[in-house]
Amino acid sequence: MDLRYDTFFIGGAWVRPSTDRVIIPIDASTEEPLGRVPEGAAADVDAAVAAARRAFDDPTGWATWEAARRAGVMERLAEEIDKRAEGFVARVSAQNGMPVAVARQLEIGYPSTVLRYFAGLARESVFTDTRPGLLGGSVEVRRNPVGVVAAIVPWNFPQALAMFKIAPAMAAGCTLVIKPSPETVLDAYLLAEAVEAAGVPAGVVNIVPAGREVGAHLVAHPSVDKVAFTGSTLAGRAIAETCGRLLRPVTLELGGKSAAIVLDDADLDLSTIGAGLFGSTLLNNGQTCFLGTRVLAPRARYAEVVDAFTALAESLRVGPAADPETRIGPLATARQRERVESAVAAGRTSGARVTTGGARPKELDRGWFFEPTVFADVDNGSFIAREEVFGPVLSLIPYDGVDDAVRIANDSDFGLGGTVWTADPARGAEVARRVRTGTIGVNRYIPDPAAPFGGVKSSGLGRELGPEGLTAYQQFQSIYL
């Protein structure tokens, strides 16, 4: 793969960059260059924001269209995205190491499903209603689009998480400037091509790949009306400070250290629950914010749970992302692998016991690979139980009774995801309701487009997906009649 671009997609056209700086994406499996794209500077962001501003302020433009008309464009965009499905798979998996088997589940199909969901929601939603006033007369309540949106997208699920922002913003009537992560830029160009082919009006979607400093310029830009960010808690706090000072609406989907609570009646037969456990604890090489990387096990069955998760980790084929049989691919960058290795070293120092993994695979001397790793005898106060590792590393923690399990699950700075594993789904739901988290599943976990997704505590602010995700891109206006 050698893909080269020399323009940005701004204002419905392919625009030359303001500098000669470039981003060279690297294949995570081979450490070889995949091509090059221009790196955005502040001037390029200024041009993109100006295009989005013009498109939003146009008195006959996107924001003023009937919702059904916007929905039709969104549905055409979904079709164009689907036409490019295999291209998205190849580009995403090469750049960030996502196994193609995972990319085919979550980086194609899922984004267009989200887009079609919000197109349908736009058709069905009431954007203006009139209600009787308590002080006489009536009140017209309008749900207006918030305006120009700065959407900052991470590298781990670049298309799915971009669509978490693009779809509701477009449905509401907003325009966007999207800043992809430097690690995953090639798929962003494929998205831009789909936007162009779908006939999305000029300036509604603008895409400028850039680094952190230019992202900060976009967040603080005076013509931006809302920021939507997915990424680390550290970066999210900095964005929140900027938006707080500017009184600018912001949605933050940040880190996680979720609990997977194994109840005493759970079925541990990997032939029946292995796929679900993998998807909720080790998906995408552990580079997934909602994963239940703290596994809480009843002390009476602790050894059995340790054996089950050890067997699960050992059953996962480690290999190049492009291999359909691979379940654990490389980490996205050399820096990310070093971060995981540092966390594993801290786990060993804390006295936790590695039951499998804990090193680079000996047979893979190229690529940023790391073995799926299971720690037993973990204390919930230790580094590997408190901090997000963002790699294929699980910490198994014993508990004494359900109350203790809930206490440990809630003893975290984060609250994004989680699961409860049990033979009794009703009992599992009762336990789930006691966990302080934004989302949680019983015997399964996948963010459903129809339900709000987001976290509490250090896992973020606001919600994406569901009707609540549409509301996040609207401002209410009351007219007293």
JSON list of C-alpha atoms in Angstrom, two decimals, residues 162-355:
[
{"chain": "A", "resi": 162, "resn": "ALA", "atom": "CA", "xyz": [-16.09, 9.67, 13.56]},
{"chain": "A", "resi": 163, "resn": "MET", "atom": "CA", "xyz": [-19.64, 8.63, 12.70]},
{"chain": "A", "resi": 164, "resn": "PHE", "atom": "CA", "xyz": [-20.68, 8.96, 16.37]},
{"chain": "A", "resi": 165, "resn": "LYS", "atom": "CA", "xyz": [-20.16, 12.70, 15.72]},
{"chain": "A", "resi": 166, "resn": "ILE", "atom": "CA", "xyz": [-20.88, 13.14, 12.01]},
{"chain": "A", "resi": 167, "resn": "ALA", "atom": "CA", "xyz": [-24.27, 11.40, 11.98]},
{"chain": "A", "resi": 168, "resn": "PRO", "atom": "CA", "xyz": [-26.05, 13.29, 14.80]},
{"chain": "A", "resi": 169, "resn": "ALA", "atom": "CA", "xyz": [-24.45, 16.59, 13.80]},
{"chain": "A", "resi": 170, "resn": "MET", "atom": "CA", "xyz": [-25.65, 16.25, 10.21]},
{"chain": "A", "resi": 171, "resn": "ALA", "atom": "CA", "xyz": [-29.11, 15.13, 11.36]},
{"chain": "A", "resi": 172, "resn": "ALA", "atom": "CA", "xyz": [-29.41, 18.21, 13.55]},
{"chain": "A", "resi": 173, "resn": "GLY", "atom": "CA", "xyz": [-28.36, 20.55, 10.73]},
{"chain": "A", "resi": 174, "resn": "CYS", "atom": "CA", "xyz": [-24.82, 21.29, 11.92]},
{"chain": "A", "resi": 175, "resn": "THR", "atom": "CA", "xyz": [-21.66, 21.53, 9.83]},
{"chain": "A", "resi": 176, "resn": "LEU", "atom": "CA", "xyz": [-18.36, 19.92, 10.81]},
{"chain": "A", "resi": 177, "resn": "VAL", "atom": "CA", "xyz": [-14.61, 20.21, 10.76]},
{"chain": "A", "resi": 178, "resn": "ILE", "atom": "CA", "xyz": [-13.17, 16.75, 11.38]},
{"chain": "A", "resi": 179, "resn": "LYS", "atom": "CA", "xyz": [-9.61, 16.29, 12.64]},
{"chain": "A", "resi": 180, "resn": "PRO", "atom": "CA", "xyz": [-8.51, 12.67, 12.28]},
{"chain": "A", "resi": 181, "resn": "SER", "atom": "CA", "xyz": [-5.64, 11.36, 14.38]},
{"chain": "A", "resi": 182, "resn": "PRO", "atom": "CA", "xyz": [-2.23, 11.39, 12.66]},
{"chain": "A", "resi": 183, "resn": "GLU", "atom": "CA", "xyz": [-2.06, 7.61, 13.11]},
{"chain": "A", "resi": 184, "resn": "THR", "atom": "CA", "xyz": [-5.17, 6.99, 10.98]},
{"chain": "A", "resi": 185, "resn": "VAL", "atom": "CA", "xyz": [-5.38, 9.44, 8.12]},
{"chain": "A", "resi": 186, "resn": "LEU", "atom": "CA", "xyz": [-5.75, 7.27, 5.01]},
{"chain": "A", "resi": 187, "resn": "ASP", "atom": "CA", "xyz": [-9.27, 6.11, 5.87]},
{"chain": "A", "resi": 188, "resn": "ALA", "atom": "CA", "xyz": [-10.26, 9.76, 6.38]},
{"chain": "A", "resi": 189, "resn": "TYR", "atom": "CA", "xyz": [-9.53, 10.42, 2.72]},
{"chain": "A", "resi": 190, "resn": "LEU", "atom": "CA", "xyz": [-11.77, 7.53, 1.74]},
{"chain": "A", "resi": 191, "resn": "LEU", "atom": "CA", "xyz": [-14.51, 9.10, 3.86]},
{"chain": "A", "resi": 192, "resn": "ALA", "atom": "CA", "xyz": [-13.96, 12.44, 2.11]},
{"chain": "A", "resi": 193, "resn": "GLU", "atom": "CA", "xyz": [-14.35, 10.73, -1.26]},
{"chain": "A", "resi": 194, "resn": "ALA", "atom": "CA", "xyz": [-17.64, 9.21, -0.07]},
{"chain": "A", "resi": 195, "resn": "VAL", "atom": "CA", "xyz": [-18.85, 12.63, 1.13]},
{"chain": "A", "resi": 196, "resn": "GLU", "atom": "CA", "xyz": [-18.06, 14.11, -2.27]},
{"chain": "A", "resi": 197, "resn": "ALA", "atom": "CA", "xyz": [-19.70, 11.25, -4.20]},
{"chain": "A", "resi": 198, "resn": "ALA", "atom": "CA", "xyz": [-22.86, 11.44, -2.05]},
{"chain": "A", "resi": 199, "resn": "GLY", "atom": "CA", "xyz": [-23.39, 15.08, -2.97]},
{"chain": "A", "resi": 200, "resn": "VAL", "atom": "CA", "xyz": [-23.13, 16.41, 0.58]},
{"chain": "A", "resi": 201, "resn": "PRO", "atom": "CA", "xyz": [-23.36, 20.21, 0.19]},
{"chain": "A", "resi": 202, "resn": "ALA", "atom": "CA", "xyz": [-20.06, 22.07, 0.17]},
{"chain": "A", "resi": 203, "resn": "GLY", "atom": "CA", "xyz": [-18.76, 22.94, 3.62]},
{"chain": "A", "resi": 204, "resn": "VAL", "atom": "CA", "xyz": [-21.02, 20.59, 5.59]},
{"chain": "A", "resi": 205, "resn": "VAL", "atom": "CA", "xyz": [-18.17, 18.09, 6.13]},
{"chain": "A", "resi": 206, "resn": "ASN", "atom": "CA", "xyz": [-14.54, 19.26, 6.08]},
{"chain": "A", "resi": 207, "resn": "ILE", "atom": "CA", "xyz": [-11.56, 17.03, 6.93]},
{"chain": "A", "resi": 208, "resn": "VAL", "atom": "CA", "xyz": [-8.09, 18.20, 8.01]},
{"chain": "A", "resi": 209, "resn": "PRO", "atom": "CA", "xyz": [-5.60, 15.64, 9.41]},
{"chain": "A", "resi": 210, "resn": "ALA", "atom": "CA", "xyz": [-3.33, 17.27, 11.96]},
{"chain": "A", "resi": 211, "resn": "GLY", "atom": "CA", "xyz": [-1.51, 16.86, 15.24]},
{"chain": "A", "resi": 212, "resn": "ARG", "atom": "CA", "xyz": [-2.22, 17.90, 18.81]},
{"chain": "A", "resi": 213, "resn": "GLU", "atom": "CA", "xyz": [-1.25, 21.58, 18.58]},
{"chain": "A", "resi": 214, "resn": "VAL", "atom": "CA", "xyz": [-3.45, 22.18, 15.56]},
{"chain": "A", "resi": 215, "resn": "GLY", "atom": "CA", "xyz": [-6.22, 20.27, 17.31]},
{"chain": "A", "resi": 216, "resn": "ALA", "atom": "CA", "xyz": [-5.95, 22.72, 20.20]},
{"chain": "A", "resi": 217, "resn": "HIS", "atom": "CA", "xyz": [-6.25, 25.60, 17.72]},
{"chain": "A", "resi": 218, "resn": "LEU", "atom": "CA", "xyz": [-9.44, 24.03, 16.34]},
{"chain": "A", "resi": 219, "resn": "VAL", "atom": "CA", "xyz": [-10.93, 23.56, 19.83]},
{"chain": "A", "resi": 220, "resn": "ALA", "atom": "CA", "xyz": [-10.35, 27.23, 20.70]},
{"chain": "A", "resi": 221, "resn": "HIS", "atom": "CA", "xyz": [-11.35, 28.63, 17.31]},
{"chain": "A", "resi": 222, "resn": "PRO", "atom": "CA", "xyz": [-13.73, 31.59, 17.73]},
{"chain": "A", "resi": 223, "resn": "SER", "atom": "CA", "xyz": [-16.04, 30.36, 14.94]},
{"chain": "A", "resi": 224, "resn": "VAL", "atom": "CA", "xyz": [-16.55, 26.89, 16.44]},
{"chain": "A", "resi": 225, "resn": "ASP", "atom": "CA", "xyz": [-19.81, 26.42, 18.35]},
{"chain": "A", "resi": 226, "resn": "LYS", "atom": "CA", "xyz": [-19.32, 22.92, 19.83]},
{"chain": "A", "resi": 227, "resn": "VAL", "atom": "CA", "xyz": [-16.52, 20.41, 20.34]},
{"chain": "A", "resi": 228, "resn": "ALA", "atom": "CA", "xyz": [-16.91, 16.63, 20.22]},
{"chain": "A", "resi": 229, "resn": "PHE", "atom": "CA", "xyz": [-13.83, 14.68, 21.33]},
{"chain": "A", "resi": 230, "resn": "THR", "atom": "CA", "xyz": [-12.95, 11.05, 21.85]},
{"chain": "A", "resi": 231, "resn": "GLY", "atom": "CA", "xyz": [-9.55, 10.29, 23.35]},
{"chain": "A", "resi": 232, "resn": "SER", "atom": "CA", "xyz": [-7.53, 10.19, 26.53]},
{"chain": "A", "resi": 233, "resn": "THR", "atom": "CA", "xyz": [-8.72, 11.62, 29.82]},
{"chain": "A", "resi": 234, "resn": "LEU", "atom": "CA", "xyz": [-5.63, 13.83, 29.99]},
{"chain": "A", "resi": 235, "resn": "ALA", "atom": "CA", "xyz": [-6.39, 15.44, 26.63]},
{"chain": "A", "resi": 236, "resn": "GLY", "atom": "CA", "xyz": [-10.08, 15.61, 27.50]},
{"chain": "A", "resi": 237, "resn": "ARG", "atom": "CA", "xyz": [-9.37, 17.64, 30.63]},
{"chain": "A", "resi": 238, "resn": "ALA", "atom": "CA", "xyz": [-7.38, 20.18, 28.59]},
{"chain": "A", "resi": 239, "resn": "ILE", "atom": "CA", "xyz": [-10.23, 20.46, 26.07]},
{"chain": "A", "resi": 240, "resn": "ALA", "atom": "CA", "xyz": [-12.76, 20.81, 28.88]},
{"chain": "A", "resi": 241, "resn": "GLU", "atom": "CA", "xyz": [-10.75, 23.68, 30.37]},
{"chain": "A", "resi": 242, "resn": "THR", "atom": "CA", "xyz": [-10.71, 25.50, 27.04]},
{"chain": "A", "resi": 243, "resn": "CYS", "atom": "CA", "xyz": [-14.43, 24.95, 26.43]},
{"chain": "A", "resi": 244, "resn": "GLY", "atom": "CA", "xyz": [-15.28, 25.93, 29.98]},
{"chain": "A", "resi": 245, "resn": "ARG", "atom": "CA", "xyz": [-13.46, 29.22, 29.61]},
{"chain": "A", "resi": 246, "resn": "LEU", "atom": "CA", "xyz": [-15.25, 29.86, 26.30]},
{"chain": "A", "resi": 247, "resn": "LEU", "atom": "CA", "xyz": [-18.63, 28.62, 27.60]},
{"chain": "A", "resi": 248, "resn": "ARG", "atom": "CA", "xyz": [-18.62, 26.27, 24.61]},
{"chain": "A", "resi": 249, "resn": "PRO", "atom": "CA", "xyz": [-20.66, 23.03, 24.62]},
{"chain": "A", "resi": 250, "resn": "VAL", "atom": "CA", "xyz": [-18.46, 19.94, 24.61]},
{"chain": "A", "resi": 251, "resn": "THR", "atom": "CA", "xyz": [-18.96, 16.18, 24.48]},
{"chain": "A", "resi": 252, "resn": "LEU", "atom": "CA", "xyz": [-16.06, 14.15, 25.89]},
{"chain": "A", "resi": 253, "resn": "GLU", "atom": "CA", "xyz": [-15.79, 10.38, 25.54]},
{"chain": "A", "resi": 254, "resn": "LEU", "atom": "CA", "xyz": [-12.62, 9.53, 27.44]},
{"chain": "A", "resi": 255, "resn": "GLY", "atom": "CA", "xyz": [-10.81, 6.63, 29.05]},
{"chain": "A", "resi": 256, "resn": "GLY", "atom": "CA", "xyz": [-12.07, 3.63, 30.95]},
{"chain": "A", "resi": 257, "resn": "LYS", "atom": "CA", "xyz": [-11.07, 0.91, 33.37]},
{"chain": "A", "resi": 258, "resn": "SER", "atom": "CA", "xyz": [-14.30, -1.02, 33.42]},
{"chain": "A", "resi": 259, "resn": "ALA", "atom": "CA", "xyz": [-15.18, -4.04, 35.53]},
{"chain": "A", "resi": 260, "resn": "ALA", "atom": "CA", "xyz": [-16.27, -7.42, 34.19]},
{"chain": "A", "resi": 261, "resn": "ILE", "atom": "CA", "xyz": [-18.09, -8.96, 37.17]},
{"chain": "A", "resi": 262, "resn": "VAL", "atom": "CA", "xyz": [-18.19, -12.75, 37.07]},
{"chain": "A", "resi": 263, "resn": "LEU", "atom": "CA", "xyz": [-20.95, -13.90, 39.40]},
{"chain": "A", "resi": 264, "resn": "ASP", "atom": "CA", "xyz": [-20.78, -17.19, 41.28]},
{"chain": "A", "resi": 265, "resn": "ASP", "atom": "CA", "xyz": [-23.24, -18.89, 38.90]},
{"chain": "A", "resi": 266, "resn": "ALA", "atom": "CA", "xyz": [-21.52, -17.82, 35.65]},
{"chain": "A", "resi": 267, "resn": "ASP", "atom": "CA", "xyz": [-20.96, -20.31, 32.86]},
{"chain": "A", "resi": 268, "resn": "LEU", "atom": "CA", "xyz": [-17.23, -20.34, 32.12]},
{"chain": "A", "resi": 269, "resn": "ASP", "atom": "CA", "xyz": [-17.37, -22.68, 29.13]},
{"chain": "A", "resi": 270, "resn": "LEU", "atom": "CA", "xyz": [-15.38, -20.83, 26.49]},
{"chain": "A", "resi": 271, "resn": "SER", "atom": "CA", "xyz": [-17.17, -22.69, 23.71]},
{"chain": "A", "resi": 272, "resn": "THR", "atom": "CA", "xyz": [-20.35, -20.82, 24.65]},
{"chain": "A", "resi": 273, "resn": "ILE", "atom": "CA", "xyz": [-19.13, -17.51, 26.10]},
{"chain": "A", "resi": 274, "resn": "GLY", "atom": "CA", "xyz": [-15.63, -17.14, 24.65]},
{"chain": "A", "resi": 275, "resn": "ALA", "atom": "CA", "xyz": [-16.66, -14.82, 21.82]},
{"chain": "A", "resi": 276, "resn": "GLY", "atom": "CA", "xyz": [-18.57, -12.57, 24.21]},
{"chain": "A", "resi": 277, "resn": "LEU", "atom": "CA", "xyz": [-15.73, -12.48, 26.72]},
{"chain": "A", "resi": 278, "resn": "PHE", "atom": "CA", "xyz": [-13.24, -11.63, 23.98]},
{"chain": "A", "resi": 279, "resn": "GLY", "atom": "CA", "xyz": [-15.43, -8.82, 22.62]},
{"chain": "A", "resi": 280, "resn": "SER", "atom": "CA", "xyz": [-15.88, -7.23, 26.03]},
{"chain": "A", "resi": 281, "resn": "THR", "atom": "CA", "xyz": [-12.34, -7.61, 27.41]},
{"chain": "A", "resi": 282, "resn": "LEU", "atom": "CA", "xyz": [-9.72, -7.87, 24.65]},
{"chain": "A", "resi": 283, "resn": "LEU", "atom": "CA", "xyz": [-11.34, -6.47, 21.48]},
{"chain": "A", "resi": 284, "resn": "ASN", "atom": "CA", "xyz": [-9.07, -4.59, 19.05]},
{"chain": "A", "resi": 285, "resn": "ASN", "atom": "CA", "xyz": [-5.89, -5.70, 20.80]},
{"chain": "A", "resi": 286, "resn": "GLY", "atom": "CA", "xyz": [-7.17, -4.18, 24.04]},
{"chain": "A", "resi": 287, "resn": "GLN", "atom": "CA", "xyz": [-7.20, -0.72, 22.43]},
{"chain": "A", "resi": 288, "resn": "THR", "atom": "CA", "xyz": [-10.85, -0.08, 23.25]},
{"chain": "A", "resi": 289, "resn": "CYS", "atom": "CA", "xyz": [-12.04, 2.39, 25.87]},
{"chain": "A", "resi": 290, "resn": "PHE", "atom": "CA", "xyz": [-15.03, 0.44, 27.20]},
{"chain": "A", "resi": 291, "resn": "LEU", "atom": "CA", "xyz": [-13.33, -2.94, 27.78]},
{"chain": "A", "resi": 292, "resn": "GLY", "atom": "CA", "xyz": [-13.77, -4.75, 31.09]},
{"chain": "A", "resi": 293, "resn": "THR", "atom": "CA", "xyz": [-10.06, -5.07, 31.82]},
{"chain": "A", "resi": 294, "resn": "ARG", "atom": "CA", "xyz": [-10.67, -5.48, 35.56]},
{"chain": "A", "resi": 295, "resn": "VAL", "atom": "CA", "xyz": [-12.16, -8.97, 35.88]},
{"chain": "A", "resi": 296, "resn": "LEU", "atom": "CA", "xyz": [-13.81, -9.44, 39.29]},
{"chain": "A", "resi": 297, "resn": "ALA", "atom": "CA", "xyz": [-14.13, -13.09, 40.32]},
{"chain": "A", "resi": 298, "resn": "PRO", "atom": "CA", "xyz": [-15.80, -14.72, 43.35]},
{"chain": "A", "resi": 299, "resn": "ARG", "atom": "CA", "xyz": [-13.12, -16.00, 45.69]},
{"chain": "A", "resi": 300, "resn": "ALA", "atom": "CA", "xyz": [-14.72, -19.47, 45.80]},
{"chain": "A", "resi": 301, "resn": "ARG", "atom": "CA", "xyz": [-14.27, -19.79, 42.02]},
{"chain": "A", "resi": 302, "resn": "TYR", "atom": "CA", "xyz": [-11.21, -17.58, 41.63]},
{"chain": "A", "resi": 303, "resn": "ALA", "atom": "CA", "xyz": [-8.83, -20.28, 40.41]},
{"chain": "A", "resi": 304, "resn": "GLU", "atom": "CA", "xyz": [-11.43, -21.45, 37.90]},
{"chain": "A", "resi": 305, "resn": "VAL", "atom": "CA", "xyz": [-11.90, -17.92, 36.55]},
{"chain": "A", "resi": 306, "resn": "VAL", "atom": "CA", "xyz": [-8.13, -17.43, 36.31]},
{"chain": "A", "resi": 307, "resn": "ASP", "atom": "CA", "xyz": [-7.86, -20.66, 34.33]},
{"chain": "A", "resi": 308, "resn": "ALA", "atom": "CA", "xyz": [-10.71, -19.64, 32.02]},
{"chain": "A", "resi": 309, "resn": "PHE", "atom": "CA", "xyz": [-9.26, -16.24, 31.16]},
{"chain": "A", "resi": 310, "resn": "THR", "atom": "CA", "xyz": [-5.78, -17.69, 30.81]},
{"chain": "A", "resi": 311, "resn": "ALA", "atom": "CA", "xyz": [-7.15, -20.24, 28.36]},
{"chain": "A", "resi": 312, "resn": "LEU", "atom": "CA", "xyz": [-9.03, -17.51, 26.51]},
{"chain": "A", "resi": 313, "resn": "ALA", "atom": "CA", "xyz": [-5.89, -15.39, 26.11]},
{"chain": "A", "resi": 314, "resn": "GLU", "atom": "CA", "xyz": [-3.82, -18.38, 25.01]},
{"chain": "A", "resi": 315, "resn": "SER", "atom": "CA", "xyz": [-6.42, -19.35, 22.40]},
{"chain": "A", "resi": 316, "resn": "LEU", "atom": "CA", "xyz": [-6.19, -16.01, 20.58]},
{"chain": "A", "resi": 317, "resn": "ARG", "atom": "CA", "xyz": [-4.00, -16.06, 17.51]},
{"chain": "A", "resi": 318, "resn": "VAL", "atom": "CA", "xyz": [-1.45, -13.24, 17.48]},
{"chain": "A", "resi": 319, "resn": "GLY", "atom": "CA", "xyz": [-0.41, -12.10, 14.03]},
{"chain": "A", "resi": 320, "resn": "PRO", "atom": "CA", "xyz": [-0.54, -9.53, 11.25]},
{"chain": "A", "resi": 321, "resn": "ALA", "atom": "CA", "xyz": [-3.70, -7.44, 11.16]},
{"chain": "A", "resi": 322, "resn": "ALA", "atom": "CA", "xyz": [-4.43, -8.42, 7.54]},
{"chain": "A", "resi": 323, "resn": "ASP", "atom": "CA", "xyz": [-4.64, -12.15, 8.36]},
{"chain": "A", "resi": 324, "resn": "PRO", "atom": "CA", "xyz": [-8.33, -13.16, 8.71]},
{"chain": "A", "resi": 325, "resn": "GLU", "atom": "CA", "xyz": [-7.36, -15.67, 11.41]},
{"chain": "A", "resi": 326, "resn": "THR", "atom": "CA", "xyz": [-5.66, -13.07, 13.62]},
{"chain": "A", "resi": 327, "resn": "ARG", "atom": "CA", "xyz": [-7.48, -12.16, 16.82]},
{"chain": "A", "resi": 328, "resn": "ILE", "atom": "CA", "xyz": [-4.74, -10.04, 18.44]},
{"chain": "A", "resi": 329, "resn": "GLY", "atom": "CA", "xyz": [-2.88, -7.79, 16.04]},
{"chain": "A", "resi": 330, "resn": "PRO", "atom": "CA", "xyz": [-0.10, -5.31, 16.73]},
{"chain": "A", "resi": 331, "resn": "LEU", "atom": "CA", "xyz": [-0.53, -2.23, 18.86]},
{"chain": "A", "resi": 332, "resn": "ALA", "atom": "CA", "xyz": [-1.00, 0.98, 16.92]},
{"chain": "A", "resi": 333, "resn": "THR", "atom": "CA", "xyz": [2.42, 2.52, 17.52]},
{"chain": "A", "resi": 334, "resn": "ALA", "atom": "CA", "xyz": [5.80, 1.74, 19.01]},
{"chain": "A", "resi": 335, "resn": "ARG", "atom": "CA", "xyz": [5.05, 4.28, 21.73]},
{"chain": "A", "resi": 336, "resn": "GLN", "atom": "CA", "xyz": [1.82, 2.48, 22.60]},
{"chain": "A", "resi": 337, "resn": "ARG", "atom": "CA", "xyz": [3.64, -0.84, 22.97]},
{"chain": "A", "resi": 338, "resn": "GLU", "atom": "CA", "xyz": [6.22, 0.80, 25.23]},
{"chain": "A", "resi": 339, "resn": "ARG", "atom": "CA", "xyz": [3.36, 2.13, 27.35]},
{"chain": "A", "resi": 340, "resn": "VAL", "atom": "CA", "xyz": [1.89, -1.36, 27.66]},
{"chain": "A", "resi": 341, "resn": "GLU", "atom": "CA", "xyz": [5.27, -2.86, 28.51]},
{"chain": "A", "resi": 342, "resn": "SER", "atom": "CA", "xyz": [5.75, -0.25, 31.23]},
{"chain": "A", "resi": 343, "resn": "ALA", "atom": "CA", "xyz": [2.35, -1.12, 32.72]},
{"chain": "A", "resi": 344, "resn": "VAL", "atom": "CA", "xyz": [3.16, -4.84, 32.68]},
{"chain": "A", "resi": 345, "resn": "ALA", "atom": "CA", "xyz": [6.45, -4.15, 34.45]},
{"chain": "A", "resi": 346, "resn": "ALA", "atom": "CA", "xyz": [4.55, -2.17, 37.09]},
{"chain": "A", "resi": 347, "resn": "GLY", "atom": "CA", "xyz": [2.15, -5.10, 37.50]},
{"chain": "A", "resi": 348, "resn": "ARG", "atom": "CA", "xyz": [5.01, -7.52, 38.11]},
{"chain": "A", "resi": 349, "resn": "THR", "atom": "CA", "xyz": [6.58, -5.14, 40.63]},
{"chain": "A", "resi": 350, "resn": "SER", "atom": "CA", "xyz": [3.27, -4.90, 42.53]},
{"chain": "A", "resi": 351, "resn": "GLY", "atom": "CA", "xyz": [3.36, -8.64, 43.22]},
{"chain": "A", "resi": 352, "resn": "ALA", "atom": "CA", "xyz": [0.66, -9.65, 40.74]},
{"chain": "A", "resi": 353, "resn": "ARG", "atom": "CA", "xyz": [1.23, -12.96, 38.95]},
{"chain": "A", "resi": 354, "resn": "VAL", "atom": "CA", "xyz": [1.40, -13.28, 35.15]},
{"chain": "A", "resi": 355, "resn": "THR", "atom": "CA", "xyz": [-0.43, -16.45, 34.12]}
]
